[in-house]
Amino acid sequence: MKKSFLSICIIFLFLNSCEKENEAILEIASPNAAIKVNFNLSDEGQPFYNVKFNNKTIIDTSYLGFDFIEAESLSKNFKIINTSTSEFNETWQMPWGEQIEVVNHYNELNVELEETTEAKRRLSIVFKVYDDGIGFRYEFPEQENWKEFLIKNENTEFNLTEDYKTFWIPGDWDIYEHLYNTTKLSEIDALQYANHKNLAQTYIPENAVNTPVTMVGEDGTHLSFHEAALVDYSGMTLKVDTESLNLKSNLVGSENTAYKVKRSLPFHTPWRTIQITDNAPDLIESKLIVNLNEPNKLGDVSWFTPMKYTGVWWEMHLGKSSWDYGMTQDMNTWTDPGKSNGTHGATTENVKNFIDFSAKNNIGGVLVEGWNTGWEHWIGFEDREGVFDFVTPYPDYDINEIVRYAKEKGVEIIMHHETSAATETYEKQLDTAYALMQKYGMHSVKSGYVGKILPKGEYHHGQYMVNHYNNAAIKAAKYEVAVNAHEPIKATGLRRTYPNIISREGLRGQEFNAWASDGGNPPEHLPIVAFTRMLSGPIDYTPGIFNIKFDEYKKENQVNTTIAQQLALYVVIYSPIQMAADLVEHYEANPEPLQFIKDVGVDWQETKVLNGKVGDYVTIARKERETDNWFVGGITDENSRIIELTFEFLDDNQNYEAIIYRDGDTAHWDKNPLDLKIEKMKINKESKLSIKLTEGGGFAMSLMK
Ligand code: NOJ
Ligand code: CA
């Protein structure tokens, strides 16, 4: 770390003539000086900060502090006992990711505070200011008279200066699977979503939002609020004061304790983050969240290979087959336990079909859901502890034979652990479950947490579960297992520290299109997700549905995009594991668009966000590691639009064989989603192309050397 007091502007200003230390203003700027954070103490010794972007105040005086159980609040009566600044600049490499090299360049301000009262408790507040935003956290040093505390609430404020156009989901303590709303900040009403249908668990106690929450200002300022490095703490929602335009941290709690977080000192909170840019594409290119996490603690994780995968999955969501072996399809009536109901999906034969298909189509993995005992007792059961077993296959699934066959075909089986949120049962079996995977050479697991958390009273996003998710992933690494959790805790960039945390759900995924009674995910869903949820990390969205209407299974449901957009998602929505989610027969009937899934990369050297507007459209280009081929994807909301593409990002003096998969002339997400036009052409750096995206449409493009 380089100390450079010169490049950092620290101004000590004495506002009044009385020499109170309290009135020093500390200022720290980003390396390019566009973002400035000021820190100060009020007359009462209360810490506050504000943020300027291009000389405009975007966060006005915002106070910081904590309330505790059985201890005085930490809010005022502080004095500054020390301050220091430093500059940090490094470039680190992602073992897999949207790019290889990541620049981590910031200026840091560290303010040490001490109470002027008898207790003399100490607290430091650390700000890191980057060109793409800020992060700050509270650090509690070891101290004589203070060993442990119980946090009732953290009172971090973000006092906004404009009634921003805001893209938000409610501050649900149990699930992020809500549709995004677009309203003014002053019009946020999260409580209208309390008691939502289609959700196996939901709890929205306040008018609060979950993060990332993204805002767009009149002058084009873009802000996104989130957190980084969420470890042994509870998730933060942001309570909205629609009158004063103030956001305040509201931590997820538990019904079992009066406190929300229990920690002993020394300790520090997660980073509170604001990504700040003057345009939409830069939000997606921002690496603030991963940069605020600690470097890789696992070392070499080359045992995990980014891959595309198919699986026994969509067929259950469509109702073609079942997860369980001995229950009728509606999951309500027993047939004869121990005897097959005849619709079980995870049979040796069916899985072999997926293996064959994957091997033929450059797809590295096959996910098998419903392979293990316990599914008869899945949804709606109170007594879920002790039900799921993560080592015992159903009688019609020959796991030894499947693993042998997959290996022969060069395909890896992806393990599935649906815990039904019965965490104690899962924790007891973790070692044996991961050891089984290691024995079979399975290097990734999709886990799931559907239902109310057991033990009762805990929520998916509270401290108890944050620790559960993190501990499971850390343990998995010991067995060379990478984790893709569904119904997870939000991504906070921990993939940098633990690169076996590969992907997760944590949004309304494709599955909602198969069964949600509210019409599924509307065309604007993903053009919002790209600028909200995706800022936090990789998404297991499970794209690639070709049979958009699937009327033979469900007349009432459909995917609300064109087939061209389904292809675009392989590039637009980032994940190091990317599902080809549709049924084998639907792919085999459509070899031409399948070619794109076969060709497209999953691990990138570079990413360029070519254009975009939050909630409307986005185009992203990514260069594949090793091959140097480029892939481009663009998606639009319910409005049709024309995208003008240029190709400056391509290598010099190089011609590329391009295949474009675009919406046909009469394509429309609802009226004609399968109308797809495929064109081949030569493209180089100087090329220009105008592409029309239809309503709910998109385009995908491969550029091979
Ligand atoms: C919910 C997950 O999101 C979905 O992908 C999975 O199929 C089911 N749970 C069963 O585990
Ligand atoms: Ca889910």
XYZ file of C-alpha atoms and ligand atoms in Angstrom:
717
model
C 0.000 0.000 0.000
C 1.326 3.370 -1.013
C 0.869 6.269 1.364
C 0.469 9.392 -0.666
C -0.715 12.329 1.268
C -0.194 14.619 -1.682
C -2.647 13.066 -4.065
C -5.358 13.024 -1.455
C -6.982 16.218 -0.552
C -7.572 16.502 3.150
C -8.823 19.810 4.344
C -9.088 20.674 7.976
C -11.473 23.555 8.157
C -12.292 25.228 11.381
C -15.777 26.496 10.965
C -16.117 28.466 14.152
C -13.341 30.207 15.875
C -13.649 27.936 18.891
C -11.017 25.233 18.383
C -13.215 22.217 18.607
C -11.623 19.197 17.024
C -15.142 18.138 16.167
C -15.445 20.656 13.438
C -12.722 19.410 11.214
C -14.027 18.470 7.791
C -12.206 15.558 6.262
C -12.418 15.218 2.528
C -11.297 12.335 0.384
C -11.598 12.218 -3.404
C -11.627 9.444 -5.998
C -8.435 8.989 -8.062
C -10.032 10.987 -10.928
C -11.373 13.553 -8.399
C -14.982 13.309 -9.690
C -16.319 11.778 -6.457
C -15.683 13.457 -3.111
C -16.671 12.266 0.338
C -16.724 14.605 3.314
C -16.756 13.393 6.873
C -17.430 15.414 9.985
C -18.924 15.392 13.474
C -21.949 17.472 14.418
C -21.971 19.840 17.399
C -23.180 16.912 19.449
C -20.348 14.744 18.237
C -22.471 12.712 15.875
C -20.619 11.314 12.822
C -21.923 12.239 9.379
C -20.767 12.255 5.766
C -21.829 13.629 2.438
C -20.939 12.782 -1.159
C -20.378 15.033 -4.169
C -20.262 13.844 -7.756
C -18.946 16.295 -10.363
C -19.272 19.028 -7.715
C -22.956 18.340 -7.088
C -24.063 17.050 -3.702
C -25.687 13.668 -4.313
C -25.731 12.463 -0.693
C -26.402 15.280 1.762
C -25.572 15.213 5.477
C -26.187 11.576 6.465
C -25.688 10.365 10.010
C -24.060 7.124 11.105
C -24.544 5.064 14.249
C -25.870 1.966 16.030
C -28.471 0.953 18.591
C -27.682 -1.977 20.872
C -29.559 -4.230 23.235
C -28.549 -3.518 26.858
C -26.023 -0.845 25.906
C -26.116 2.857 25.086
C -26.536 3.704 21.410
C -23.441 4.695 19.527
C -24.501 7.883 17.873
C -23.127 11.062 19.428
C -20.506 12.356 21.876
C -17.619 11.347 19.669
C -14.302 13.049 19.129
C -11.816 12.300 16.381
C -8.654 10.830 17.846
C -6.812 10.051 14.647
C -7.173 10.175 10.883
C -5.099 8.712 8.099
C -5.301 8.509 4.350
C -3.699 6.315 1.756
C -3.847 5.431 -1.889
C -4.077 1.894 -3.191
C -3.635 0.714 -6.748
C -3.355 -2.889 -7.844
C -4.474 -5.101 -10.693
C -5.692 -8.559 -9.819
C -6.899 -11.469 -11.929
C -10.212 -13.271 -11.885
C -9.820 -17.068 -12.096
C -13.063 -16.975 -14.099
C -15.238 -13.971 -14.732
C -16.445 -11.155 -16.943
C -12.804 -10.209 -17.563
C -9.340 -11.362 -16.550
C -7.749 -8.197 -15.175
C -9.437 -6.011 -12.591
C -8.040 -2.636 -11.582
C -8.538 -1.884 -7.898
C -7.648 1.772 -7.438
C -8.952 3.905 -4.588
C -8.157 6.521 -1.991
C -8.891 5.666 1.595
C -9.781 7.743 4.628
C -9.703 6.155 8.050
C -11.233 8.109 10.931
C -10.751 6.864 14.473
C -13.407 8.038 16.916
C -13.731 7.824 20.662
C -16.652 8.662 22.911
C -16.148 11.681 25.122
C -18.355 10.047 27.766
C -17.238 7.749 30.586
C -17.492 4.623 28.413
C -14.870 5.891 25.929
C -15.907 3.309 23.364
C -13.924 3.427 20.130
C -15.082 3.058 16.560
C -13.366 3.669 13.214
C -15.093 4.552 9.997
C -13.230 3.723 6.807
C -14.094 5.194 3.399
C -12.721 3.879 0.113
C -13.377 6.186 -2.816
C -13.064 4.789 -6.339
C -13.748 6.303 -9.741
C -16.897 4.154 -9.950
C -18.279 4.745 -6.458
C -17.637 4.502 -2.762
C -17.629 1.959 0.024
C -17.488 2.577 3.750
C -17.643 0.400 6.793
C -17.510 0.511 10.575
C -14.543 -1.070 12.336
C -14.668 -1.853 16.038
C -11.152 -2.310 17.416
C -10.366 -4.521 20.358
C -11.011 -2.560 23.584
C -10.782 -3.072 27.327
C -14.352 -2.571 28.449
C -16.237 -3.824 25.451
C -16.050 -7.435 24.366
C -19.303 -8.313 22.665
C -22.394 -6.534 21.463
C -25.902 -7.190 20.302
C -26.954 -4.877 17.495
C -30.578 -3.800 17.599
C -30.112 -1.764 14.469
C -27.506 -0.112 12.336
C -28.419 3.492 11.544
C -26.601 4.274 8.335
C -28.262 7.026 6.350
C -28.190 7.891 2.671
C -29.837 11.263 2.401
C -30.675 11.818 -1.250
C -31.015 15.196 -2.906
C -33.315 14.344 -5.788
C -36.514 12.399 -6.271
C -34.765 9.791 -8.423
C -36.373 7.412 -10.870
C -35.850 4.229 -8.859
C -35.747 0.549 -9.843
C -36.577 -1.452 -6.757
C -37.874 -4.669 -5.221
C -39.418 -4.763 -1.720
C -37.175 -5.264 1.304
C -38.300 -8.859 1.779
C -36.411 -10.662 4.577
C -37.024 -14.069 3.021
C -36.729 -13.815 -0.764
C -35.601 -11.552 -3.631
C -37.939 -13.158 -6.170
C -40.068 -10.074 -6.820
C -40.680 -8.148 -10.004
C -38.913 -4.800 -10.133
C -40.914 -1.619 -9.797
C -40.037 1.626 -11.530
C -41.255 4.630 -9.531
C -39.984 7.842 -8.126
C -38.167 7.449 -4.836
C -41.015 9.327 -3.160
C -43.506 6.784 -4.527
C -41.933 3.601 -3.205
C -44.564 1.460 -1.525
C -43.065 -1.898 -0.617
C -45.827 -2.915 1.761
C -48.258 -3.468 -1.082
C -46.306 -6.699 -1.704
C -46.701 -8.172 1.756
C -48.482 -11.559 1.373
C -47.432 -12.079 -2.211
C -48.754 -15.122 -4.041
C -46.322 -17.464 -5.864
C -43.756 -17.274 -3.054
C -43.072 -20.156 -0.675
C -41.793 -17.682 1.915
C -42.005 -13.914 2.157
C -41.821 -11.306 4.899
C -41.886 -7.570 4.267
C -42.104 -5.706 7.586
C -41.362 -2.106 6.487
C -41.473 0.248 3.571
C -37.964 -0.808 2.623
C -36.181 -2.053 -0.481
C -33.626 -4.764 -1.078
C -30.327 -4.006 -2.737
C -28.933 -3.462 -5.300
C -31.417 -0.609 -5.781
C -30.627 1.578 -8.778
C -31.570 5.225 -9.389
C -31.352 7.521 -12.376
C -31.295 11.313 -11.991
C -32.476 14.123 -14.264
C -28.903 14.954 -15.311
C -27.979 11.337 -16.060
C -26.374 10.556 -12.717
C -26.727 6.833 -11.992
C -26.552 5.483 -8.450
C -26.810 1.951 -7.164
C -26.854 1.134 -3.445
C -25.685 -2.228 -2.157
C -23.210 -3.857 0.207
C -19.952 -5.782 -0.193
C -18.362 -8.619 1.782
C -21.412 -9.671 3.792
C -19.837 -11.963 6.404
C -21.187 -12.890 9.876
C -23.715 -10.066 9.842
C -27.273 -9.768 8.623
C -28.348 -8.533 5.218
C -29.191 -4.866 4.891
C -32.455 -3.578 3.497
C -32.949 0.164 3.040
C -35.902 1.790 4.721
C -37.375 4.533 2.602
C -38.625 7.845 3.936
C -40.661 8.991 0.960
C -40.982 12.538 2.293
C -37.412 13.409 3.169
C -35.941 11.121 0.422
C -33.809 9.482 3.069
C -32.744 5.827 2.961
C -31.708 4.191 6.202
C -30.212 0.767 6.807
C -32.692 -1.690 8.231
C -31.004 -4.990 9.044
C -32.817 -8.284 8.662
C -33.752 -9.685 12.063
C -34.914 -12.923 13.637
C -38.014 -13.885 15.628
C -35.780 -15.747 18.065
C -33.659 -12.862 19.336
C -34.245 -9.205 20.125
C -30.974 -8.385 18.386
C -30.250 -8.534 14.695
C -26.510 -9.156 14.889
C -24.349 -10.627 17.629
C -20.591 -10.138 17.388
C -17.547 -9.944 19.565
C -14.832 -7.359 19.123
C -12.682 -6.741 17.147
C -14.965 -6.808 14.159
C -16.043 -4.797 11.140
C -19.312 -4.518 9.250
C -19.772 -5.251 5.550
C -19.067 -2.330 3.206
C -21.970 -0.006 2.478
C -21.615 0.778 -1.209
C -22.807 3.321 -3.747
C -21.901 2.814 -7.373
C -21.834 6.247 -9.003
C -21.582 6.834 -12.760
C -22.819 9.338 -15.307
C -24.233 6.693 -17.647
C -25.945 3.306 -17.496
C -23.339 1.030 -19.193
C -20.632 2.013 -16.687
C -22.772 0.645 -13.854
C -22.468 -2.836 -15.369
C -18.735 -2.430 -16.012
C -18.149 -1.283 -12.399
C -16.047 -3.694 -10.358
C -16.601 -1.882 -7.035
C -18.340 -4.791 -5.305
C -15.649 -7.397 -5.976
C -12.870 -4.876 -5.370
C -14.161 -4.286 -1.849
C -13.713 -7.965 -1.034
C -10.552 -9.627 0.163
C -8.299 -11.454 -2.312
C -8.671 -15.141 -3.139
C -8.259 -17.317 -0.041
C -8.669 -20.618 -1.877
C -5.735 -20.426 -4.258
C -6.013 -22.589 -7.348
C -9.628 -23.422 -8.197
C -8.936 -24.809 -11.651
C -10.895 -27.916 -10.641
C -13.965 -25.819 -11.437
C -14.434 -25.163 -15.146
C -16.968 -22.586 -16.328
C -19.501 -24.425 -18.463
C -22.835 -24.552 -20.132
C -25.177 -27.191 -18.792
C -28.465 -28.899 -19.529
C -30.554 -30.788 -17.069
C -33.545 -32.569 -15.680
C -35.167 -29.335 -14.575
C -37.488 -27.421 -16.935
C -39.515 -30.593 -17.463
C -40.498 -30.567 -13.776
C -41.423 -26.902 -13.877
C -43.578 -27.614 -16.930
C -45.187 -30.607 -15.221
C -43.865 -33.115 -17.763
C -42.147 -35.085 -15.016
C -41.804 -34.979 -11.230
C -38.954 -34.534 -8.751
C -40.387 -37.193 -6.483
C -40.656 -40.865 -7.170
C -43.733 -41.872 -5.234
C -46.235 -39.068 -5.333
C -48.626 -37.807 -7.937
C -47.619 -34.766 -9.872
C -49.573 -32.146 -7.943
C -47.459 -33.053 -4.904
C -50.606 -33.543 -2.861
C -51.580 -37.164 -2.945
C -49.546 -40.220 -2.201
C -49.574 -42.960 -4.737
C -47.796 -45.854 -3.157
C -44.662 -44.693 -1.392
C -41.702 -46.742 -2.520
C -43.295 -47.454 -5.860
C -42.747 -45.222 -8.857
C -45.540 -42.931 -9.905
C -44.353 -43.328 -13.473
C -43.502 -39.662 -13.979
C -40.208 -39.439 -12.076
C -37.771 -37.286 -14.103
C -34.360 -38.302 -12.782
C -34.201 -41.779 -14.255
C -30.991 -43.308 -15.552
C -32.407 -43.366 -19.056
C -33.586 -39.758 -19.086
C -30.314 -38.460 -17.697
C -28.352 -40.415 -20.320
C -30.395 -38.637 -22.960
C -29.232 -35.280 -21.548
C -25.644 -36.516 -21.390
C -25.734 -37.566 -25.049
C -27.264 -34.287 -26.106
C -24.747 -32.216 -24.105
C -21.766 -34.180 -25.411
C -22.931 -33.546 -28.976
C -23.418 -29.828 -28.462
C -20.336 -28.522 -26.652
C -22.189 -28.378 -23.335
C -20.073 -29.383 -20.334
C -22.569 -30.307 -17.633
C -25.859 -32.006 -16.795
C -27.848 -31.019 -13.716
C -30.003 -33.734 -12.190
C -32.789 -32.599 -9.867
C -34.998 -35.090 -8.071
C -32.314 -37.803 -7.911
C -32.390 -38.292 -4.116
C -34.940 -39.413 -1.575
C -37.103 -36.922 0.284
C -39.076 -35.146 -2.435
C -42.355 -36.739 -1.295
C -42.112 -34.396 1.684
C -40.962 -31.240 -0.022
C -43.382 -28.330 -0.321
C -45.908 -27.458 2.336
C -44.629 -29.795 5.049
C -43.913 -28.374 8.494
C -41.707 -31.261 9.612
C -39.041 -30.969 6.934
C -36.052 -31.691 9.179
C -34.603 -35.121 8.558
C -36.481 -35.588 5.292
C -34.008 -34.876 2.516
C -31.073 -37.160 2.165
C -28.136 -36.062 0.031
C -26.525 -39.427 -0.560
C -29.347 -41.853 -1.323
C -30.633 -42.044 -4.912
C -34.129 -43.150 -5.843
C -34.243 -46.762 -7.085
C -34.578 -45.791 -10.757
C -31.448 -43.619 -10.746
C -28.201 -45.567 -11.057
C -25.723 -42.951 -9.953
C -22.634 -45.141 -10.500
C -23.656 -45.899 -14.044
C -24.531 -42.244 -14.733
C -21.182 -40.988 -13.510
C -19.358 -43.621 -15.532
C -21.339 -42.834 -18.665
C -20.941 -39.079 -18.270
C -17.194 -39.411 -17.848
C -16.974 -41.522 -20.977
C -18.784 -38.751 -22.873
C -16.701 -35.932 -21.359
C -19.616 -34.430 -19.470
C -19.776 -33.551 -15.759
C -22.814 -34.275 -13.605
C -23.956 -31.284 -11.537
C -25.167 -32.259 -8.086
C -28.436 -30.972 -6.658
C -29.161 -30.377 -2.973
C -32.649 -29.035 -2.314
C -32.505 -28.449 1.432
C -36.152 -27.312 1.700
C -34.627 -24.689 4.045
C -34.175 -27.369 6.742
C -30.730 -26.095 7.594
C -29.846 -28.371 10.497
C -30.478 -31.485 8.449
C -28.309 -30.092 5.682
C -25.498 -29.000 7.967
C -25.338 -32.462 9.533
C -24.915 -34.043 6.122
C -22.597 -31.517 4.488
C -19.418 -33.525 4.897
C -20.872 -36.783 3.660
C -22.711 -35.056 0.840
C -19.635 -33.220 -0.432
C -17.440 -36.293 0.086
C -19.816 -38.251 -2.137
C -19.438 -35.586 -4.795
C -15.678 -35.681 -4.528
C -15.705 -39.450 -4.912
C -17.716 -39.098 -8.126
C -15.637 -36.183 -9.460
C -18.592 -33.783 -9.317
C -17.293 -30.251 -8.889
C -20.432 -28.167 -8.629
C -23.646 -28.249 -6.698
C -26.877 -26.338 -7.090
C -28.390 -25.911 -3.655
C -31.906 -24.724 -2.858
C -33.698 -23.235 0.143
C -37.399 -23.246 -0.717
C -39.747 -22.631 2.234
C -39.650 -20.989 5.646
C -36.292 -21.435 7.331
C -35.949 -24.154 9.944
C -35.138 -23.440 12.796
C -38.401 -21.520 12.892
C -38.159 -17.786 13.310
C -35.060 -17.308 11.186
C -35.182 -15.535 7.838
C -33.227 -16.258 4.667
C -31.325 -12.958 4.898
C -30.543 -12.776 8.631
C -27.195 -13.368 10.337
C -27.967 -17.048 11.012
C -28.481 -17.758 7.316
C -25.654 -15.519 6.096
C -23.384 -17.749 8.175
C -25.045 -20.897 6.919
C -24.579 -19.990 3.240
C -20.992 -18.815 3.758
C -19.978 -21.796 5.876
C -21.472 -24.249 3.393
C -19.475 -22.663 0.568
C -16.237 -22.592 2.567
C -16.680 -26.231 3.503
C -17.525 -27.130 -0.096
C -14.186 -25.702 -1.235
C -12.391 -28.270 0.912
C -14.004 -30.971 -1.214
C -13.305 -29.070 -4.466
C -16.969 -28.242 -4.843
C -18.325 -24.993 -6.298
C -21.717 -23.668 -5.185
C -24.687 -22.215 -7.053
C -27.319 -21.454 -4.405
C -30.971 -20.813 -5.151
C -33.099 -18.880 -2.645
C -29.680 -17.571 -1.561
C -28.360 -14.605 0.332
C -27.555 -11.802 -2.099
C -24.202 -11.714 -3.864
C -21.804 -9.225 -2.250
C -18.617 -9.959 -4.183
C -17.431 -12.838 -1.993
C -16.622 -14.708 -5.199
C -13.335 -12.806 -5.166
C -12.348 -14.305 -1.801
C -13.976 -17.692 -2.378
C -14.012 -18.288 -6.139
C -15.966 -21.508 -5.601
C -19.025 -19.288 -5.053
C -19.804 -19.387 -8.735
C -23.350 -18.243 -9.286
C -26.724 -17.979 -7.598
C -30.389 -17.234 -8.150
C -31.638 -14.392 -5.946
C -34.106 -12.968 -8.426
C -37.227 -14.017 -10.305
C -35.662 -16.590 -12.579
C -36.920 -18.235 -15.749
C -38.910 -20.742 -13.645
C -41.577 -18.101 -12.982
C -42.455 -18.187 -16.678
C -43.374 -21.846 -16.288
C -45.868 -21.490 -13.479
C -46.404 -18.036 -11.983
C -50.062 -17.081 -11.881
C -49.231 -13.425 -12.571
C -48.120 -13.908 -16.164
C -44.432 -14.627 -15.542
C -41.560 -12.203 -16.079
C -42.601 -9.311 -18.325
C -40.336 -8.152 -21.201
C -38.916 -5.295 -19.088
C -37.706 -7.693 -16.358
C -34.229 -8.453 -17.668
C -33.469 -4.937 -18.981
C -33.963 -3.916 -15.330
C -32.132 -6.917 -13.826
C -29.013 -6.138 -15.895
C -28.695 -2.792 -14.068
C -29.824 -3.927 -10.607
C -29.399 -7.537 -9.472
C -26.578 -8.159 -11.952
C -24.410 -5.447 -10.348
C -24.059 -7.733 -7.321
C -22.721 -10.786 -9.171
C -23.373 -13.774 -11.460
C -26.954 -14.933 -12.034
C -28.189 -18.468 -12.652
C -31.162 -17.269 -14.721
C -31.378 -20.458 -16.854
C -31.947 -18.999 -20.331
C -32.433 -20.670 -23.695
C -36.102 -21.621 -23.820
C -36.900 -22.241 -27.493
C -40.428 -23.552 -27.073
C -41.629 -20.144 -25.910
C -45.345 -20.923 -25.560
C -45.148 -24.594 -24.421
C -48.907 -24.938 -24.915
C -48.693 -28.732 -24.853
C -47.775 -28.429 -21.151
C -49.262 -25.181 -19.895
C -51.746 -23.122 -21.836
C -51.768 -20.283 -19.313
C -48.018 -19.667 -19.194
C -45.266 -18.697 -21.599
C -41.868 -17.004 -21.804
C -42.370 -13.294 -22.522
C -39.501 -12.760 -24.957
C -38.652 -13.730 -28.501
C -36.380 -16.681 -29.180
C -33.681 -14.211 -30.329
C -33.715 -12.650 -26.865
C -33.348 -16.088 -25.264
C -30.083 -16.438 -27.217
C -28.937 -12.925 -26.314
C -29.190 -13.784 -22.613
C -26.115 -16.051 -22.841
C -24.081 -12.901 -23.329
C -26.115 -10.280 -21.484
C -26.743 -12.105 -18.198
C -23.385 -13.107 -16.796
C -22.738 -16.447 -15.105
C -19.796 -18.866 -15.275
C -22.359 -21.652 -15.490
C -25.049 -21.056 -18.040
C -27.954 -23.413 -18.498
C -29.460 -24.487 -21.792
C -32.708 -24.915 -19.958
C -35.162 -26.286 -22.527
C -36.011 -29.919 -23.208
C -33.745 -31.940 -25.502
C -36.559 -32.454 -27.992
C -37.125 -28.705 -28.275
C -33.469 -28.138 -29.094
C -33.282 -31.008 -31.522
C -36.237 -29.577 -33.417
C -34.379 -26.249 -33.782
C -30.787 -26.956 -34.871
C -30.196 -23.471 -36.305
C -30.607 -21.383 -33.136
C -29.021 -24.249 -31.178
C -25.818 -23.482 -33.081
C -25.455 -20.272 -31.053
C -25.733 -22.096 -27.718
C -23.163 -24.556 -29.002
C -20.746 -21.771 -29.991
C -21.171 -19.198 -27.230
C -18.479 -18.848 -24.545
C -18.964 -18.821 -20.772
C -15.667 -17.424 -19.543
C -14.464 -14.014 -20.614
C -11.281 -12.132 -21.178
C -12.980 -8.787 -21.554
C -16.464 -7.300 -21.350
C -17.729 -4.133 -23.030
C -21.164 -2.718 -22.383
C -21.867 -1.087 -25.738
C -25.034 0.793 -24.840
C -28.054 0.674 -22.583
C -30.711 2.455 -20.597
C -31.872 1.115 -17.255
C -35.154 -0.719 -17.732
C -35.199 -0.276 -21.510
C -32.369 -2.048 -23.302
C -28.746 -3.123 -23.084
C -26.093 -4.490 -25.454
C -23.003 -6.290 -24.177
C -19.962 -7.682 -26.022
C -17.694 -10.278 -24.430
C -14.429 -11.782 -25.626
C -13.956 -15.454 -24.853
C -10.811 -16.529 -23.004
C -8.518 -18.810 -25.006
C -10.304 -18.523 -28.397
C -10.409 -14.706 -28.658
C -13.834 -15.014 -30.282
C -16.336 -12.281 -29.461
C -20.007 -12.688 -28.672
C -22.538 -9.872 -28.577
C -26.023 -9.874 -27.073
C -28.686 -7.184 -26.971
C -32.116 -7.189 -25.350
C -34.998 -4.743 -25.245
C -38.111 -4.330 -23.099
C -41.684 -4.242 -24.474
C -40.641 -1.540 -26.950
C -39.111 -2.224 -30.305
C -35.968 -0.223 -31.150
C -33.064 0.009 -33.562
C -29.534 -0.451 -32.253
C -26.609 1.003 -34.197
C -23.609 -1.245 -33.667
C -19.961 -0.412 -34.225
C -17.105 -2.834 -33.650
C -14.111 -0.821 -32.384
C -13.612 -3.460 -29.697
C -12.488 -6.094 -32.249
C -8.811 -6.853 -32.863
C -6.979 -4.805 -35.517
C -6.598 -6.203 -39.031
C -8.747 -9.168 -38.328
C -11.780 -10.440 -40.166
C -14.397 -12.294 -38.208
C -16.997 -14.759 -39.474
C -20.155 -13.382 -37.951
C -23.483 -15.121 -37.456
C -26.344 -12.888 -36.359
C -29.492 -14.275 -34.784
C -32.069 -11.506 -34.852
C -35.802 -10.981 -34.585
C -37.581 -11.688 -37.867
C -39.695 -9.004 -39.558
C -42.911 -10.120 -37.894
C -41.389 -11.179 -34.576
C -43.066 -10.084 -31.334
C -42.660 -11.569 -27.850
C -46.319 -12.558 -27.698
C -47.696 -12.579 -31.227
C -44.787 -14.285 -32.977
C -41.895 -15.109 -30.639
C -40.325 -17.781 -32.875
C -39.732 -15.551 -35.894
C -35.939 -15.598 -36.101
C -33.645 -14.443 -38.887
C -30.118 -15.870 -39.103
C -27.531 -14.115 -41.269
C -23.871 -14.765 -41.937
C -21.425 -12.012 -42.856
C -17.845 -10.826 -42.497
C -17.221 -8.216 -39.815
C -14.146 -6.220 -38.869
C -13.266 -3.256 -36.676
C -14.630 -0.752 -39.211
C -17.977 -2.462 -39.735
C -21.270 -0.824 -38.849
C -24.581 -2.558 -38.413
C -28.101 -1.455 -37.704
C -30.194 -4.060 -35.900
C -33.895 -3.908 -35.192
C -35.040 -5.448 -31.919
C -38.736 -6.156 -31.819
C -41.041 -5.779 -28.795
C -39.604 -8.123 -26.140
C -36.865 -9.029 -28.585
C -33.129 -9.106 -28.906
C -30.211 -10.343 -30.951
C -27.187 -12.545 -30.467
C -24.054 -12.582 -32.520
C -20.983 -14.764 -32.699
C -17.787 -13.323 -34.168
C -15.317 -16.114 -34.759
C -11.791 -15.536 -35.953
C -36.350 -23.591 -6.640
C -35.244 -23.379 -7.596
O -35.133 -22.023 -7.968
C -35.489 -24.251 -8.796
O -34.525 -24.011 -9.787
C -35.500 -25.700 -8.379
O -35.845 -26.504 -9.466
C -36.529 -25.936 -7.268
N -36.373 -24.976 -6.225
C -36.376 -27.320 -6.677
O -35.190 -27.389 -5.943
Ca -36.350 -19.934 -6.907
